[in-house]
């Protein structure tokens, strides 16, 4: 019977039902789909100190089987720079052990992780603003002078 379901593609419908159930119902699944543009189900591997959650499901293709769900306080204004270095290595397959399984090296001279907040307007806790935003200005003398009309 399962071969017949697979032949007609109905096993995908059953998988979708399981994913919706894992996300807490239809409303929560639609919200998660809006928020992350993806509906995946997997096991929670860990959570960093910023509230980001890391998941894994080896039934997906290699390269798509590890993912992050950013802290909900950021809304849809999240960025890859919000991933700390210890979790970056695990997400990008530099290591198979998560930072919870094998603690990363932590020296006293290493600064704490700070996300790149150079693009917005609301504050340094989100990506909506920054005090250190890049402001381009020129240091060279202009080659032309703008015309000023004569005063009569």
Tab-separated table of N, CA, C and O in Angstrom, residues 56-113:
chain	number	residue	atom	x	y	z
A	56	UNK	N	18.332	20.028	12.791
A	56	UNK	CA	18.959	19.071	11.885
A	56	UNK	C	17.948	17.994	11.518
A	56	UNK	O	17.181	17.531	12.354
A	57	UNK	N	17.962	17.582	10.246
A	57	UNK	CA	17.172	16.458	9.770
A	57	UNK	C	17.945	15.827	8.621
A	57	UNK	O	18.057	16.399	7.547
A	58	UNK	N	18.491	14.640	8.831
A	58	UNK	CA	19.341	13.996	7.831
A	58	UNK	C	18.561	13.382	6.678
A	58	UNK	O	19.163	12.823	5.768
A	59	UNK	N	17.226	13.487	6.682
A	59	UNK	CA	16.447	13.027	5.537
A	59	UNK	C	16.496	14.037	4.395
A	59	UNK	O	16.173	13.693	3.264
A	60	UNK	N	16.897	15.270	4.682
A	60	UNK	CA	17.050	16.284	3.638
A	60	UNK	C	18.417	16.120	2.983
A	60	UNK	O	19.313	15.470	3.505
A	61	UNK	N	18.592	16.774	1.836
A	61	UNK	CA	19.857	16.727	1.127
A	61	UNK	C	20.961	17.343	1.972
A	61	UNK	O	20.730	18.273	2.745
A	62	UNK	N	22.186	16.850	1.748
A	62	UNK	CA	23.355	17.429	2.390
A	62	UNK	C	23.480	18.882	1.927
A	62	UNK	O	23.391	19.175	0.750
A	63	UNK	N	23.665	19.775	2.840
A	63	UNK	CA	23.683	21.195	2.530
A	63	UNK	C	22.368	21.870	2.869
A	63	UNK	O	22.300	23.088	2.956
A	64	UNK	N	21.318	21.079	3.036
A	64	UNK	CA	20.010	21.617	3.415
A	64	UNK	C	19.498	20.950	4.691
A	64	UNK	O	18.370	21.184	5.093
A	65	UNK	N	20.317	20.106	5.301
A	65	UNK	CA	19.835	19.354	6.453
A	65	UNK	C	20.167	19.994	7.801
A	65	UNK	O	19.825	19.463	8.834
A	66	UNK	N	20.820	21.135	7.803
A	66	UNK	CA	21.050	21.902	9.032
A	66	UNK	C	20.550	23.314	8.783
A	66	UNK	O	20.847	23.906	7.743
A	67	UNK	N	19.811	23.850	9.723
A	67	UNK	CA	19.285	25.203	9.538
A	67	UNK	C	19.086	25.883	10.874
A	67	UNK	O	19.165	25.283	11.930
A	68	UNK	N	18.826	27.180	10.769
A	68	UNK	CA	18.662	28.027	11.949
A	68	UNK	C	17.294	28.697	11.887
A	68	UNK	O	16.812	29.050	10.816
A	69	UNK	N	16.670	28.836	13.032
A	69	UNK	CA	15.474	29.666	13.177
A	69	UNK	C	15.882	30.785	14.127
A	69	UNK	O	16.205	30.549	15.287
A	70	UNK	N	15.916	31.997	13.586
A	70	UNK	CA	16.396	33.136	14.357
A	70	UNK	C	15.435	33.490	15.486
A	70	UNK	O	14.258	33.142	15.451
A	71	UNK	N	15.950	34.203	16.457
A	71	UNK	CA	15.175	34.628	17.617
A	71	UNK	C	13.961	35.442	17.153
A	71	UNK	O	14.106	36.371	16.372
A	72	UNK	N	12.767	35.114	17.638
A	72	UNK	CA	11.558	35.834	17.203
A	72	UNK	C	11.556	37.323	17.535
A	72	UNK	O	10.813	38.076	16.921
A	73	UNK	N	12.383	37.776	18.474
A	73	UNK	CA	12.392	39.207	18.804
A	73	UNK	C	12.870	40.061	17.635
A	73	UNK	O	12.579	41.247	17.570
A	74	UNK	N	13.581	39.453	16.670
A	74	UNK	CA	14.063	40.188	15.504
A	74	UNK	C	13.016	40.286	14.408
A	74	UNK	O	13.207	41.038	13.463
A	75	UNK	N	11.930	39.551	14.539
A	75	UNK	CA	10.907	39.567	13.498
A	75	UNK	C	11.471	39.018	12.197
A	75	UNK	O	12.164	38.014	12.189
A	76	UNK	N	11.179	39.690	11.099
A	76	UNK	CA	11.717	39.251	9.816
A	76	UNK	C	12.996	40.002	9.470
A	76	UNK	O	13.511	39.877	8.361
A	77	UNK	N	13.513	40.775	10.401
A	77	UNK	CA	14.732	41.541	10.174
A	77	UNK	C	15.927	40.784	10.752
A	77	UNK	O	16.549	41.206	11.713
A	78	UNK	N	16.231	39.627	10.153
A	78	UNK	CA	17.368	38.848	10.619
A	78	UNK	C	18.421	38.788	9.533
A	78	UNK	O	18.160	39.046	8.365
A	79	UNK	N	19.630	38.461	9.952
A	79	UNK	CA	20.763	38.480	9.044
A	79	UNK	C	21.723	37.360	9.436
A	79	UNK	O	21.777	36.964	10.595
A	80	UNK	N	22.510	36.890	8.497
A	80	UNK	CA	23.452	35.806	8.777
A	80	UNK	C	24.530	36.212	9.772
A	80	UNK	O	25.135	35.357	10.405
A	81	UNK	N	24.766	37.502	9.936
A	81	UNK	CA	25.778	37.935	10.904
A	81	UNK	C	25.319	37.737	12.348
A	81	UNK	O	26.100	37.953	13.267
A	82	UNK	N	24.084	37.322	12.543
A	82	UNK	CA	23.585	37.051	13.891
A	82	UNK	C	24.001	35.668	14.393
A	82	UNK	O	23.691	35.316	15.526
A	83	UNK	N	24.661	34.879	13.551
A	83	UNK	CA	25.111	33.541	13.943
A	83	UNK	C	26.499	33.659	14.569
A	83	UNK	O	27.429	34.120	13.915
A	84	UNK	N	26.659	33.245	15.826
A	84	UNK	CA	27.983	33.297	16.447
A	84	UNK	C	28.945	32.313	15.782
A	84	UNK	O	28.531	31.352	15.137
A	85	UNK	N	30.234	32.536	15.951
A	85	UNK	CA	31.264	31.755	15.270
A	85	UNK	C	31.191	30.269	15.600
A	85	UNK	O	31.397	29.429	14.726
A	86	UNK	N	30.878	29.936	16.847
A	86	UNK	CA	30.859	28.515	17.211
A	86	UNK	C	29.750	27.755	16.489
A	86	UNK	O	29.913	26.598	16.118
A	87	UNK	N	28.615	28.398	16.250
A	87	UNK	CA	27.535	27.743	15.519
A	87	UNK	C	27.728	27.877	14.018
A	87	UNK	O	27.219	27.060	13.251
A	88	UNK	N	28.435	28.883	13.557
A	88	UNK	CA	28.712	29.042	12.130
A	88	UNK	C	29.443	27.815	11.594
A	88	UNK	O	29.127	27.309	10.519
A	89	UNK	N	30.424	27.337	12.341
A	89	UNK	CA	31.182	26.164	11.915
A	89	UNK	C	30.308	24.937	11.770
A	89	UNK	O	30.469	24.142	10.831
A	90	UNK	N	29.376	24.749	12.678
A	90	UNK	CA	28.485	23.591	12.598
A	90	UNK	C	27.506	23.739	11.441
A	90	UNK	O	27.258	22.786	10.710
A	91	UNK	N	26.940	24.914	11.246
A	91	UNK	CA	25.987	25.136	10.157
A	91	UNK	C	26.613	24.923	8.785
A	91	UNK	O	25.950	24.466	7.857
A	92	UNK	N	27.878	25.269	8.647
A	92	UNK	CA	28.555	25.188	7.352
A	92	UNK	C	29.425	23.935	7.218
A	92	UNK	O	30.343	23.901	6.400
A	93	UNK	N	29.161	22.924	8.029
A	93	UNK	CA	29.778	21.604	7.910
A	93	UNK	C	31.289	21.629	8.092
A	93	UNK	O	31.994	20.791	7.550
A	94	UNK	N	31.798	22.585	8.848
A	94	UNK	CA	33.215	22.565	9.176
A	94	UNK	C	33.477	21.515	10.244
A	94	UNK	O	34.591	21.028	10.374
A	95	UNK	N	32.452	21.207	11.014
A	95	UNK	CA	32.543	20.176	12.035
A	95	UNK	C	31.203	19.464	12.141
A	95	UNK	O	30.163	20.046	11.849
A	96	UNK	N	31.250	18.215	12.541
A	96	UNK	CA	30.009	17.460	12.735
A	96	UNK	C	29.515	17.554	14.168
A	96	UNK	O	28.399	17.175	14.460
A	97	UNK	N	30.349	18.049	15.048
A	97	UNK	CA	29.961	18.182	16.452
A	97	UNK	C	29.482	19.608	16.713
A	97	UNK	O	30.167	20.566	16.389
A	98	UNK	N	28.323	19.698	17.318
A	98	UNK	CA	27.785	21.020	17.650
A	98	UNK	C	28.573	21.597	18.824
A	98	UNK	O	29.272	20.866	19.531
A	99	UNK	N	28.471	22.897	19.063
A	99	UNK	CA	29.171	23.500	20.203
A	99	UNK	C	28.716	22.932	21.547
A	99	UNK	O	29.413	23.097	22.546
A	100	UNK	N	27.567	22.274	21.585
A	100	UNK	CA	27.122	21.656	22.836
A	100	UNK	C	27.832	20.334	23.073
A	100	UNK	O	28.054	19.939	24.213
A	101	UNK	N	28.175	19.630	21.980
A	101	UNK	CA	28.891	18.361	22.110
A	101	UNK	C	30.374	18.584	22.400
A	101	UNK	O	30.974	17.881	23.202
A	102	UNK	N	30.966	19.523	21.688
A	102	UNK	CA	32.381	19.854	21.884
A	102	UNK	C	32.480	21.363	22.040
A	102	UNK	O	32.278	22.108	21.088
A	103	UNK	N	32.784	21.796	23.241
A	103	UNK	CA	32.824	23.234	23.527
A	103	UNK	C	33.939	23.898	22.725
A	103	UNK	O	35.039	23.357	22.616
A	104	UNK	N	33.653	25.067	22.143
A	104	UNK	CA	34.696	25.757	21.378
A	104	UNK	C	35.761	26.356	22.289
A	104	UNK	O	35.546	26.563	23.477
A	105	UNK	N	36.909	26.633	21.702
A	105	UNK	CA	38.003	27.256	22.443
A	105	UNK	C	37.609	28.690	22.762
A	105	UNK	O	37.098	29.411	21.911
A	106	UNK	N	37.818	29.090	24.010
A	106	UNK	CA	37.465	30.446	24.410
A	106	UNK	C	38.627	31.058	25.175
A	106	UNK	O	38.882	30.715	26.321
A	107	UNK	N	39.335	31.970	24.517
A	107	UNK	CA	40.454	32.658	25.141
A	107	UNK	C	39.973	33.981	25.723
A	107	UNK	O	38.972	34.537	25.282
A	108	UNK	N	40.719	34.500	26.682
A	108	UNK	CA	40.316	35.745	27.337
A	108	UNK	C	40.384	36.947	26.398
A	108	UNK	O	39.661	37.913	26.576
A	109	UNK	N	41.227	36.883	25.387
A	109	UNK	CA	41.386	38.010	24.470
A	109	UNK	C	40.338	38.026	23.362
A	109	UNK	O	40.257	38.985	22.607
A	110	UNK	N	39.516	36.972	23.256
A	110	UNK	CA	38.509	36.909	22.205
A	110	UNK	C	37.289	37.752	22.576
A	110	UNK	O	36.726	37.578	23.652
A	111	UNK	N	36.880	38.685	21.710
A	111	UNK	CA	35.700	39.503	22.023
A	111	UNK	C	34.417	38.701	21.859
A	111	UNK	O	34.374	37.680	21.170
A	112	UNK	N	33.360	39.163	22.487
A	112	UNK	CA	32.056	38.537	22.359
A	112	UNK	C	31.491	38.833	20.965
A	112	UNK	O	31.812	39.853	20.354
A	113	UNK	N	30.660	37.952	20.485
A	113	UNK	CA	30.092	38.111	19.141
A	113	UNK	C	29.151	39.315	19.084
A	113	UNK	O	28.308	39.509	19.958
